[in-house]
Coordinates of C-alpha atoms and ligand atoms in Angstrom, one line a residue:
M942 CA -111.7 -50.3 -280.8
K943 CA -108.8 -49.8 -283.2
I944 CA -105.2 -49.1 -282.1
G945 CA -102.4 -47.6 -284.1
I946 CA -98.9 -48.9 -283.3
I947 CA -95.8 -47.0 -284.5
S948 CA -92.1 -47.9 -284.5
A949 CA -89.3 -45.9 -286.1
M950 CA -87.7 -49.0 -287.8
R951 CA -89.1 -52.1 -289.3
E952 CA -86.9 -54.3 -287.0
E953 CA -88.6 -52.8 -283.9
M954 CA -92.0 -54.2 -284.9
Q955 CA -90.9 -57.3 -286.8
E956 CA -92.4 -59.7 -284.3
L957 CA -95.7 -57.8 -284.2
L958 CA -95.8 -58.0 -288.1
H959 CA -95.3 -61.8 -287.9
E960 CA -98.3 -62.1 -285.5
L961 CA -100.6 -59.9 -287.6
Q962 CA -103.6 -61.6 -289.2
N963 CA -106.0 -60.6 -292.0
V964 CA -103.4 -58.2 -293.2
R965 CA -104.3 -55.4 -295.6
V966 CA -101.5 -53.1 -296.7
H967 CA -102.1 -49.4 -297.6
H968 CA -99.2 -47.6 -299.3
K969 CA -99.2 -43.8 -298.7
G970 CA -96.5 -41.3 -298.7
K971 CA -93.6 -43.8 -298.9
R972 CA -95.0 -45.7 -295.9
D973 CA -96.8 -49.1 -295.6
Y974 CA -99.7 -49.1 -293.1
Y975 CA -100.5 -52.7 -292.1
E976 CA -104.1 -53.0 -291.1
G977 CA -105.1 -56.3 -289.4
I978 CA -105.9 -58.2 -286.3
L979 CA -103.2 -58.5 -283.6
F980 CA -103.9 -60.7 -280.6
G981 CA -107.6 -60.3 -281.2
K982 CA -107.7 -56.5 -281.6
E983 CA -108.0 -54.3 -284.6
V984 CA -104.7 -52.6 -285.2
V985 CA -102.7 -50.5 -287.8
L986 CA -99.0 -51.1 -287.7
V987 CA -96.5 -48.7 -289.4
F988 CA -92.9 -47.9 -289.1
S989 CA -92.3 -44.2 -289.5
R990 CA -88.6 -44.0 -290.2
W991 CA -86.3 -41.9 -288.0
G992 CA -86.8 -38.3 -286.9
K993 CA -89.5 -35.8 -285.8
V994 CA -90.8 -35.0 -289.3
A995 CA -91.0 -38.6 -290.5
S996 CA -92.8 -39.6 -287.4
A997 CA -95.1 -36.7 -287.3
V998 CA -96.3 -37.1 -290.9
T999 CA -96.8 -40.8 -290.3
T1000 CA -98.8 -40.2 -287.2
T1001 CA -101.0 -37.5 -289.0
Q1002 CA -101.7 -39.9 -291.8
L1003 CA -102.5 -42.7 -289.4
I1004 CA -105.0 -40.5 -287.5
N1005 CA -106.7 -39.1 -290.6
D1006 CA -107.1 -42.3 -292.5
F1007 CA -107.9 -44.9 -289.9
E1008 CA -110.4 -44.3 -287.2
L1009 CA -108.1 -44.9 -284.1
D1010 CA -108.9 -44.9 -280.4
E1011 CA -105.3 -44.7 -279.3
I1012 CA -101.7 -44.8 -280.4
I1013 CA -98.8 -46.7 -279.0
F1014 CA -95.2 -46.2 -280.0
T1015 CA -92.7 -49.0 -279.3
G1016 CA -88.9 -48.7 -280.0
V1017 CA -85.4 -48.2 -278.7
A1018 CA -83.7 -45.3 -277.0
G1019 CA -80.4 -44.2 -275.5
A1020 CA -80.2 -43.9 -271.7
L1021 CA -79.6 -40.5 -270.0
N1022 CA -80.5 -41.6 -266.5
A1023 CA -77.3 -43.4 -265.1
E1024 CA -79.5 -45.9 -263.3
L1025 CA -80.7 -47.3 -266.6
N1026 CA -79.1 -50.3 -268.3
I1027 CA -79.4 -51.8 -271.8
G1028 CA -82.7 -53.8 -271.8
D1029 CA -84.5 -51.6 -269.3
I1030 CA -87.8 -50.1 -270.2
V1031 CA -89.0 -46.5 -270.0
I1032 CA -92.7 -46.0 -270.2
G1033 CA -93.0 -42.3 -271.2
K1034 CA -94.8 -40.0 -268.9
T1035 CA -93.5 -36.6 -270.1
L1036 CA -91.9 -35.9 -273.5
F1037 CA -89.8 -32.9 -274.6
Q1038 CA -88.5 -31.9 -278.0
H1039 CA -85.0 -31.1 -276.8
D1040 CA -84.0 -29.3 -280.0
M1041 CA -87.0 -26.9 -279.9
D1042 CA -85.7 -23.5 -279.1
A1043 CA -87.6 -20.3 -280.2
S1044 CA -86.1 -18.2 -277.4
P1045 CA -86.2 -15.4 -276.7
L1046 CA -89.7 -15.3 -278.3
Y1047 CA -90.8 -18.4 -276.3
P1048 CA -89.1 -20.1 -273.4
K1049 CA -86.7 -22.9 -274.5
F1050 CA -88.5 -26.2 -275.4
E1051 CA -91.9 -24.5 -275.6
I1052 CA -93.8 -25.3 -278.8
P1053 CA -94.9 -22.0 -280.4
L1054 CA -98.6 -21.3 -280.0
L1055 CA -99.3 -24.5 -278.1
N1056 CA -98.4 -23.0 -274.8
Q1057 CA -96.8 -26.3 -274.0
Q1058 CA -93.2 -27.4 -273.1
G1059 CA -93.5 -31.0 -272.4
F1060 CA -96.3 -33.4 -273.5
E1061 CA -97.9 -35.7 -270.9
T1062 CA -99.0 -39.2 -272.0
V1063 CA -102.2 -40.7 -270.8
S1064 CA -101.8 -42.5 -267.5
N1065 CA -102.0 -46.1 -268.9
Q1066 CA -102.1 -48.4 -265.9
H1067 CA -102.8 -51.4 -268.2
L1068 CA -99.6 -50.8 -270.1
I1069 CA -97.6 -50.5 -266.8
D1070 CA -99.2 -53.8 -265.6
A1071 CA -98.6 -55.4 -269.0
T1072 CA -94.9 -54.4 -268.8
K1073 CA -94.5 -55.6 -265.2
D1074 CA -96.0 -59.0 -266.1
F1075 CA -93.6 -59.2 -269.0
L1076 CA -90.6 -58.5 -266.7
N1077 CA -91.8 -61.0 -264.2
N1078 CA -91.7 -63.6 -266.9
F1079 CA -88.6 -62.3 -268.7
T1080 CA -86.5 -65.5 -268.6
Q1081 CA -89.3 -67.5 -270.2
L1082 CA -90.0 -65.0 -272.9
I1083 CA -86.5 -63.8 -274.0
P1084 CA -84.0 -66.6 -274.8
T1085 CA -81.1 -66.4 -272.2
E1086 CA -78.4 -66.5 -274.8
K1087 CA -79.9 -63.5 -276.8
A1088 CA -80.2 -61.5 -273.5
A1089 CA -76.7 -62.4 -272.7
T1090 CA -75.4 -61.0 -276.0
F1091 CA -76.5 -57.6 -274.9
K1092 CA -75.6 -58.2 -271.1
I1093 CA -79.2 -58.0 -270.1
I1094 CA -79.6 -59.7 -266.8
R1095 CA -82.5 -58.4 -264.7
P1096 CA -84.3 -55.6 -266.7
K1097 CA -86.5 -53.0 -264.9
M1098 CA -89.1 -50.5 -265.9
I1099 CA -89.5 -46.9 -264.9
K1100 CA -92.2 -44.3 -265.8
G1101 CA -90.2 -41.3 -267.0
T1102 CA -89.2 -38.4 -269.1
I1103 CA -88.2 -38.9 -272.7
L1104 CA -86.3 -36.3 -274.9
S1105 CA -86.7 -36.4 -278.6
G1106 CA -84.7 -34.5 -281.2
D1107 CA -83.3 -34.8 -284.8
Q1108 CA -80.0 -35.9 -283.5
F1109 CA -78.3 -39.3 -282.6
I1110 CA -76.8 -38.7 -279.2
S1111 CA -73.4 -40.3 -278.7
S1112 CA -71.2 -38.3 -276.4
K1113 CA -70.8 -37.6 -272.8
E1114 CA -70.8 -33.8 -273.4
K1115 CA -74.0 -33.9 -275.2
I1116 CA -75.6 -36.0 -272.4
E1117 CA -74.3 -33.6 -269.8
S1118 CA -75.7 -30.6 -271.7
L1119 CA -79.2 -32.3 -272.0
L1120 CA -79.3 -33.3 -268.3
K1121 CA -78.2 -29.7 -267.3
Q1122 CA -81.3 -28.4 -269.1
I1123 CA -83.7 -31.2 -268.2
P1124 CA -82.3 -32.9 -265.2
Q1125 CA -85.2 -35.4 -264.8
A1126 CA -84.6 -36.8 -268.4
D1127 CA -84.4 -40.6 -268.5
C1128 CA -83.7 -41.4 -272.2
V1129 CA -83.3 -39.8 -275.6
E1130 CA -84.6 -40.7 -279.0
M1131 CA -85.7 -39.1 -282.2
E1132 CA -89.5 -39.5 -282.5
G1133 CA -91.6 -39.7 -279.3
A1134 CA -92.3 -36.0 -278.5
A1135 CA -93.2 -35.3 -282.2
I1136 CA -95.8 -38.1 -282.1
A1137 CA -97.0 -36.8 -278.7
Q1138 CA -97.5 -33.4 -280.2
V1139 CA -99.6 -34.7 -283.1
C1140 CA -101.7 -36.8 -280.7
F1141 CA -102.1 -33.8 -278.4
E1142 CA -103.3 -31.7 -281.3
Y1143 CA -105.8 -34.4 -282.5
N1144 CA -106.8 -35.4 -279.0
I1145 CA -105.8 -39.1 -279.4
P1146 CA -104.5 -40.9 -276.3
F1147 CA -100.8 -41.7 -276.7
S1148 CA -98.6 -44.2 -274.8
I1149 CA -94.9 -44.9 -275.5
I1150 CA -92.6 -47.8 -274.6
R1151 CA -88.8 -47.2 -275.0
I1152 CA -86.4 -50.0 -274.6
I1153 CA -82.8 -48.9 -273.7
S1154 CA -80.5 -50.0 -276.5
D1155 CA -77.4 -47.9 -275.7
K1156 CA -76.0 -45.4 -273.2
A1157 CA -75.9 -42.5 -275.7
M1158 CA -72.0 -42.4 -275.2
D1159 CA -69.1 -42.7 -277.7
N1160 CA -69.7 -46.5 -277.8
S1161 CA -73.4 -46.0 -278.8
H1162 CA -72.8 -47.7 -282.1
I1163 CA -74.1 -51.1 -281.0
D1164 CA -75.6 -53.4 -283.5
F1165 CA -79.0 -51.6 -283.4
Q1166 CA -80.6 -53.7 -286.1
K1167 CA -79.7 -56.8 -284.1
F1168 CA -80.9 -55.3 -280.9
A1169 CA -84.2 -54.1 -282.4
D1170 CA -84.8 -57.4 -284.2
E1171 CA -83.8 -59.9 -281.4
I1172 CA -84.6 -57.9 -278.3
A1173 CA -86.8 -54.9 -278.7
S1174 CA -89.4 -56.5 -281.1
H1175 CA -89.8 -59.5 -278.7
Y1176 CA -90.3 -57.1 -275.8
A1177 CA -93.0 -55.3 -277.9
K1178 CA -94.7 -58.5 -278.8
A1179 CA -94.8 -59.8 -275.2
I1180 CA -95.9 -56.5 -273.6
L1181 CA -98.6 -55.7 -276.2
K1182 CA -99.9 -59.3 -276.0
N1183 CA -100.4 -58.8 -272.3
Y1184 CA -101.8 -55.4 -272.8
F1185 CA -104.4 -56.4 -275.4
S1186 CA -105.6 -59.2 -273.1
Q1187 CA -106.4 -56.6 -270.5
I1188 CA -108.2 -53.9 -272.5
Ligands
SAH1702 N1 -79.6 -48.4 -286.8 C1 -78.7 -47.3 -286.6 C2 -78.9 -46.5 -285.3 C3 -80.3 -46.4 -285.0 S1 -80.5 -45.2 -283.8 C4 -77.3 -47.7 -286.7 O1 -77.1 -48.8 -287.3 O2 -76.3 -47.1 -286.2 C5 -81.7 -44.2 -284.3 C6 -83.1 -44.8 -283.8 O3 -83.0 -45.2 -282.5 C7 -84.0 -43.6 -283.8 O4 -85.3 -44.1 -284.2 C8 -84.0 -43.2 -282.3 O5 -85.3 -42.9 -281.9 C9 -83.4 -44.4 -281.5 N2 -82.2 -44.1 -280.7 C10 -81.6 -45.1 -280.0 N3 -80.6 -44.6 -279.4 C11 -80.5 -43.3 -279.6 C12 -79.6 -42.3 -279.2 N4 -78.5 -42.5 -278.5 N5 -79.8 -41.0 -279.7 C13 -80.9 -40.7 -280.5 N6 -81.8 -41.7 -280.9 C14 -81.6 -42.9 -280.5

């Protein structure tokens, strides 16, 4: 059993890298692939950089060069669903590429020739349970003063719809336009649906964890590096530790 774990930025997987043992680094196409043992399981960790192309090439390389049984993405996202707050978790169920538009040749969002608008992830009950377990023990796992810096009080998890595109979303108008087109959307980011497409094409089970870092509004420019480093990467470590103990 070997698991590929992708983040878009190094900070998002910093804590996982700290835990990795027997590390072998493979340098390919400007990326470092860290192969090793994480919480007793064989893994390959890689940060893809931002955007659909960067994450798609990374995923393709990962699948072709390492014999993987599944891929998990972990990272941050902007909220579209008004019920979501900073620190909440979205486990992706359906993913759309919100900037894919080959209309009138294909319906909007449909990926040409794949006959596919949204990508469904595998239904990963172990990951849901691992996340619930993390949230139940949140105060022991995330230092209160760090959570307070980002006003995280009682975070929650939903299974939801993720939109991906090559745009950083930071305006009310843009949020409204996305929600008008895909009303069930919960959060927005720049990689998930591209990775989902590659995994679909190679038939690799894919799961995605997105931690809400901002509300995709004019004030979206929070200290992302700090959030990814001090919050998101600790979430990833705790959730995946639980997950690996179950599978
Ligand atoms: N570090 C940057 C911002 C990172 S945001 C800064 O200092 O300003 C870009 C990354 O976070 C992408 O990997 C994307 O997937 C995710 N992301 C978080 N919030 C987002 C938003 N509002 N719109 C698009 N992507 C977002």
